[in-house]
mmCIF file of C-alpha atoms in Angstrom:
data_model
loop_
_atom_site.group_PDB
_atom_site.id
_atom_site.type_symbol
_atom_site.label_atom_id
_atom_site.label_comp_id
_atom_site.label_asym_id
_atom_site.label_seq_id
_atom_site.Cartn_x
_atom_site.Cartn_y
_atom_site.Cartn_z
ATOM 1 C CA GLN A 1 -0.081 0.192 -0.140
ATOM 2 C CA ALA A 2 1.314 3.548 -0.882
ATOM 3 C CA ASP A 3 2.228 5.745 1.953
ATOM 4 C CA PHE A 4 3.605 9.319 2.073
ATOM 5 C CA LEU A 5 5.718 11.135 4.942
ATOM 6 C CA GLU A 6 5.786 14.948 4.634
ATOM 7 C CA SER A 7 8.579 16.370 7.070
ATOM 8 C CA GLY A 8 10.430 19.730 7.215
ATOM 9 C CA GLY A 9 7.726 22.117 7.746
ATOM 10 C CA GLY A 10 8.305 24.911 10.557
ATOM 11 C CA GLU A 11 7.845 28.718 11.098
ATOM 12 C CA VAL A 12 9.635 31.062 9.015
ATOM 13 C CA GLN A 13 9.622 34.436 8.321
ATOM 14 C CA ALA A 14 8.195 36.414 5.448
ATOM 15 C CA GLY A 15 10.928 36.561 2.946
ATOM 16 C CA GLY A 16 12.630 33.494 4.087
ATOM 17 C CA SER A 17 13.266 30.006 2.558
ATOM 18 C CA LEU A 18 12.715 26.542 3.874
ATOM 19 C CA ARG A 19 12.601 22.949 2.159
ATOM 20 C CA ILE A 20 10.065 19.978 2.801
ATOM 21 C CA SER A 21 10.340 16.916 1.865
ATOM 22 C CA CYS A 22 8.442 13.619 1.142
ATOM 23 C CA ALA A 23 9.288 10.155 1.810
ATOM 24 C CA ALA A 24 7.448 7.885 -0.318
ATOM 25 C CA SER A 25 6.760 3.951 -0.317
ATOM 26 C CA GLY A 26 4.633 1.110 -1.366
ATOM 27 C CA PHE A 27 4.519 1.892 -5.127
ATOM 28 C CA ALA A 28 6.991 2.396 -7.907
ATOM 29 C CA PHE A 29 8.146 5.840 -7.016
ATOM 30 C CA ASP A 30 11.050 6.187 -9.904
ATOM 31 C CA SER A 31 8.555 5.696 -12.450
ATOM 32 C CA THR A 32 5.464 7.957 -11.041
ATOM 33 C CA ALA A 33 4.882 11.673 -11.491
ATOM 34 C CA MET A 34 4.453 13.514 -8.240
ATOM 35 C CA GLY A 35 3.166 16.722 -6.756
ATOM 36 C CA TRP A 36 3.056 18.798 -3.828
ATOM 37 C CA PHE A 37 -0.687 20.176 -2.527
ATOM 38 C CA ARG A 38 -1.374 22.520 0.154
ATOM 39 C CA GLN A 39 -4.595 23.280 2.126
ATOM 40 C CA THR A 40 -5.631 25.801 4.726
ATOM 41 C CA PRO A 41 -8.839 25.330 7.431
ATOM 42 C CA GLY A 42 -11.754 25.466 5.537
ATOM 43 C CA GLU A 43 -10.244 25.126 2.059
ATOM 44 C CA GLU A 44 -9.910 22.730 -0.563
ATOM 45 C CA ARG A 45 -6.531 21.317 -1.306
ATOM 46 C CA GLN A 46 -4.996 22.625 -3.954
ATOM 47 C CA VAL A 47 -2.123 21.696 -6.183
ATOM 48 C CA ILE A 48 0.753 24.026 -6.515
ATOM 49 C CA SER A 49 3.388 21.830 -8.495
ATOM 50 C CA CYS A 50 4.125 18.539 -10.032
ATOM 51 C CA ILE A 51 6.985 16.848 -11.212
ATOM 52 C CA GLY A 52 7.469 13.722 -13.789
ATOM 53 C CA TRP A 53 9.182 10.647 -12.955
ATOM 54 C CA ARG A 54 12.635 11.599 -14.394
ATOM 55 C CA ASP A 55 14.813 13.129 -11.405
ATOM 56 C CA ASP A 56 17.522 14.685 -13.782
ATOM 57 C CA ALA A 57 15.758 17.723 -13.451
ATOM 58 C CA PRO A 58 17.637 20.072 -15.220
ATOM 59 C CA SER A 59 17.596 17.849 -18.543
ATOM 60 C CA TYR A 60 13.672 18.121 -18.414
ATOM 61 C CA PRO A 61 12.226 21.423 -17.720
ATOM 62 C CA ASP A 62 8.977 20.597 -19.542
ATOM 63 C CA ASP A 63 7.800 18.084 -17.157
ATOM 64 C CA LYS A 64 7.413 20.097 -14.150
ATOM 65 C CA PHE A 65 4.091 22.465 -13.670
ATOM 66 C CA TYR A 66 3.879 25.508 -10.940
ATOM 67 C CA GLU A 67 0.798 27.622 -10.081
ATOM 68 C CA ASP A 68 0.885 30.976 -10.652
ATOM 69 C CA SER A 69 1.212 32.131 -6.942
ATOM 70 C CA VAL A 70 4.667 30.064 -6.504
ATOM 71 C CA LYS A 71 6.194 30.291 -9.808
ATOM 72 C CA GLY A 72 9.688 31.788 -9.879
ATOM 73 C CA ARG A 73 9.737 31.230 -6.117
ATOM 74 C CA PHE A 74 9.487 27.432 -5.633
ATOM 75 C CA THR A 75 11.244 24.541 -6.969
ATOM 76 C CA ILE A 76 10.083 20.860 -6.872
ATOM 77 C CA SER A 77 12.657 18.142 -7.467
ATOM 78 C CA ARG A 78 12.743 14.550 -6.676
ATOM 79 C CA ASP A 79 15.695 11.703 -5.978
ATOM 80 C CA ASN A 80 14.251 8.431 -7.145
ATOM 81 C CA ALA A 81 17.410 6.563 -5.540
ATOM 82 C CA LYS A 82 16.025 7.801 -2.182
ATOM 83 C CA ASN A 83 12.326 7.730 -3.090
ATOM 84 C CA THR A 84 12.010 11.181 -2.149
ATOM 85 C CA LEU A 85 10.371 14.127 -3.491
ATOM 86 C CA TYR A 86 11.295 17.979 -2.323
ATOM 87 C CA LEU A 87 9.810 21.477 -2.611
ATOM 88 C CA GLN A 88 12.285 24.320 -1.792
ATOM 89 C CA MET A 89 10.419 27.383 -0.861
ATOM 90 C CA ASN A 90 12.257 30.833 -1.287
ATOM 91 C CA LYS A 91 10.685 34.245 -0.821
ATOM 92 C CA MET A 92 7.971 33.132 1.081
ATOM 93 C CA LYS A 93 4.922 35.231 1.995
ATOM 94 C CA PRO A 94 2.620 34.671 4.428
ATOM 95 C CA GLU A 95 -0.445 33.388 2.396
ATOM 96 C CA ASP A 96 1.855 30.390 1.940
ATOM 97 C CA THR A 97 0.657 29.302 5.352
ATOM 98 C CA ALA A 98 -0.658 26.170 5.013
ATOM 99 C CA THR A 99 -0.442 22.248 5.759
ATOM 100 C CA TYR A 100 1.722 20.800 2.529
ATOM 101 C CA TYR A 101 0.931 17.314 1.171
ATOM 102 C CA CYS A 102 2.445 14.925 -1.465
ATOM 103 C CA ALA A 103 0.634 12.607 -3.712
ATOM 104 C CA ALA A 104 1.030 10.519 -6.879
ATOM 105 C CA VAL A 105 -0.171 12.163 -9.839
ATOM 106 C CA ALA A 106 -1.290 11.319 -13.232
ATOM 107 C CA TYR A 107 1.275 13.317 -15.138
ATOM 108 C CA SER A 108 3.022 16.260 -15.263
ATOM 109 C CA ASN A 109 3.853 19.010 -17.772
ATOM 110 C CA ARG A 110 4.605 22.543 -18.297
ATOM 111 C CA ILE A 111 0.690 23.524 -18.481
ATOM 112 C CA SER A 112 -0.924 21.048 -16.433
ATOM 113 C CA CYS A 113 -1.102 18.329 -13.202
ATOM 114 C CA GLY A 114 -2.954 15.175 -13.181
ATOM 115 C CA ASP A 115 -5.336 14.610 -10.371
ATOM 116 C CA PRO A 116 -3.860 12.356 -7.286
ATOM 117 C CA TYR A 117 -4.501 8.831 -8.253
ATOM 118 C CA LEU A 118 -3.423 6.442 -5.315
ATOM 119 C CA ALA A 119 -6.557 7.486 -2.971
ATOM 120 C CA VAL A 120 -3.856 7.948 -0.186
ATOM 121 C CA TRP A 121 -2.709 11.396 1.346
ATOM 122 C CA GLY A 122 -0.255 11.538 4.414
ATOM 123 C CA GLN A 123 -0.477 13.689 7.426
ATOM 124 C CA GLY A 124 1.008 16.776 5.694
ATOM 125 C CA THR A 125 3.542 19.179 7.344
ATOM 126 C CA LEU A 126 2.471 22.541 8.584
ATOM 127 C CA VAL A 127 4.293 25.576 7.331
ATOM 128 C CA THR A 128 3.901 28.764 8.919
ATOM 129 C CA VAL A 129 5.020 32.233 7.201
ATOM 130 C CA SER A 130 4.848 34.827 9.575
ATOM 131 C CA SER A 131 4.768 38.563 8.653
#
């Protein structure tokens, strides 16, 4: 059974940086597109970034999706040898405050990101950006 363990969240001041991680298991991580989602209380979970299955990222810029609000500030990456997904968050804003989750998605390209399809969510990692 698929499992996701997000970590690395915490409190950071506006303008600061944070890197969160997602350790995945129970499925073929190295051949699966992955995504980061975030959710605030009372709101639906929203996709913010996705990446294709390849982990030699600089060679494949076209398989990464970024939602407009994080474009230019966040960078998604993965290490298939470690079954781990990362999200480097720079120039953070108070509106980035949320619980962040990772998920397997159907696909990823520059234009869009596929829906989560394993019907499994981890516990998330809470990120708080103070002004």
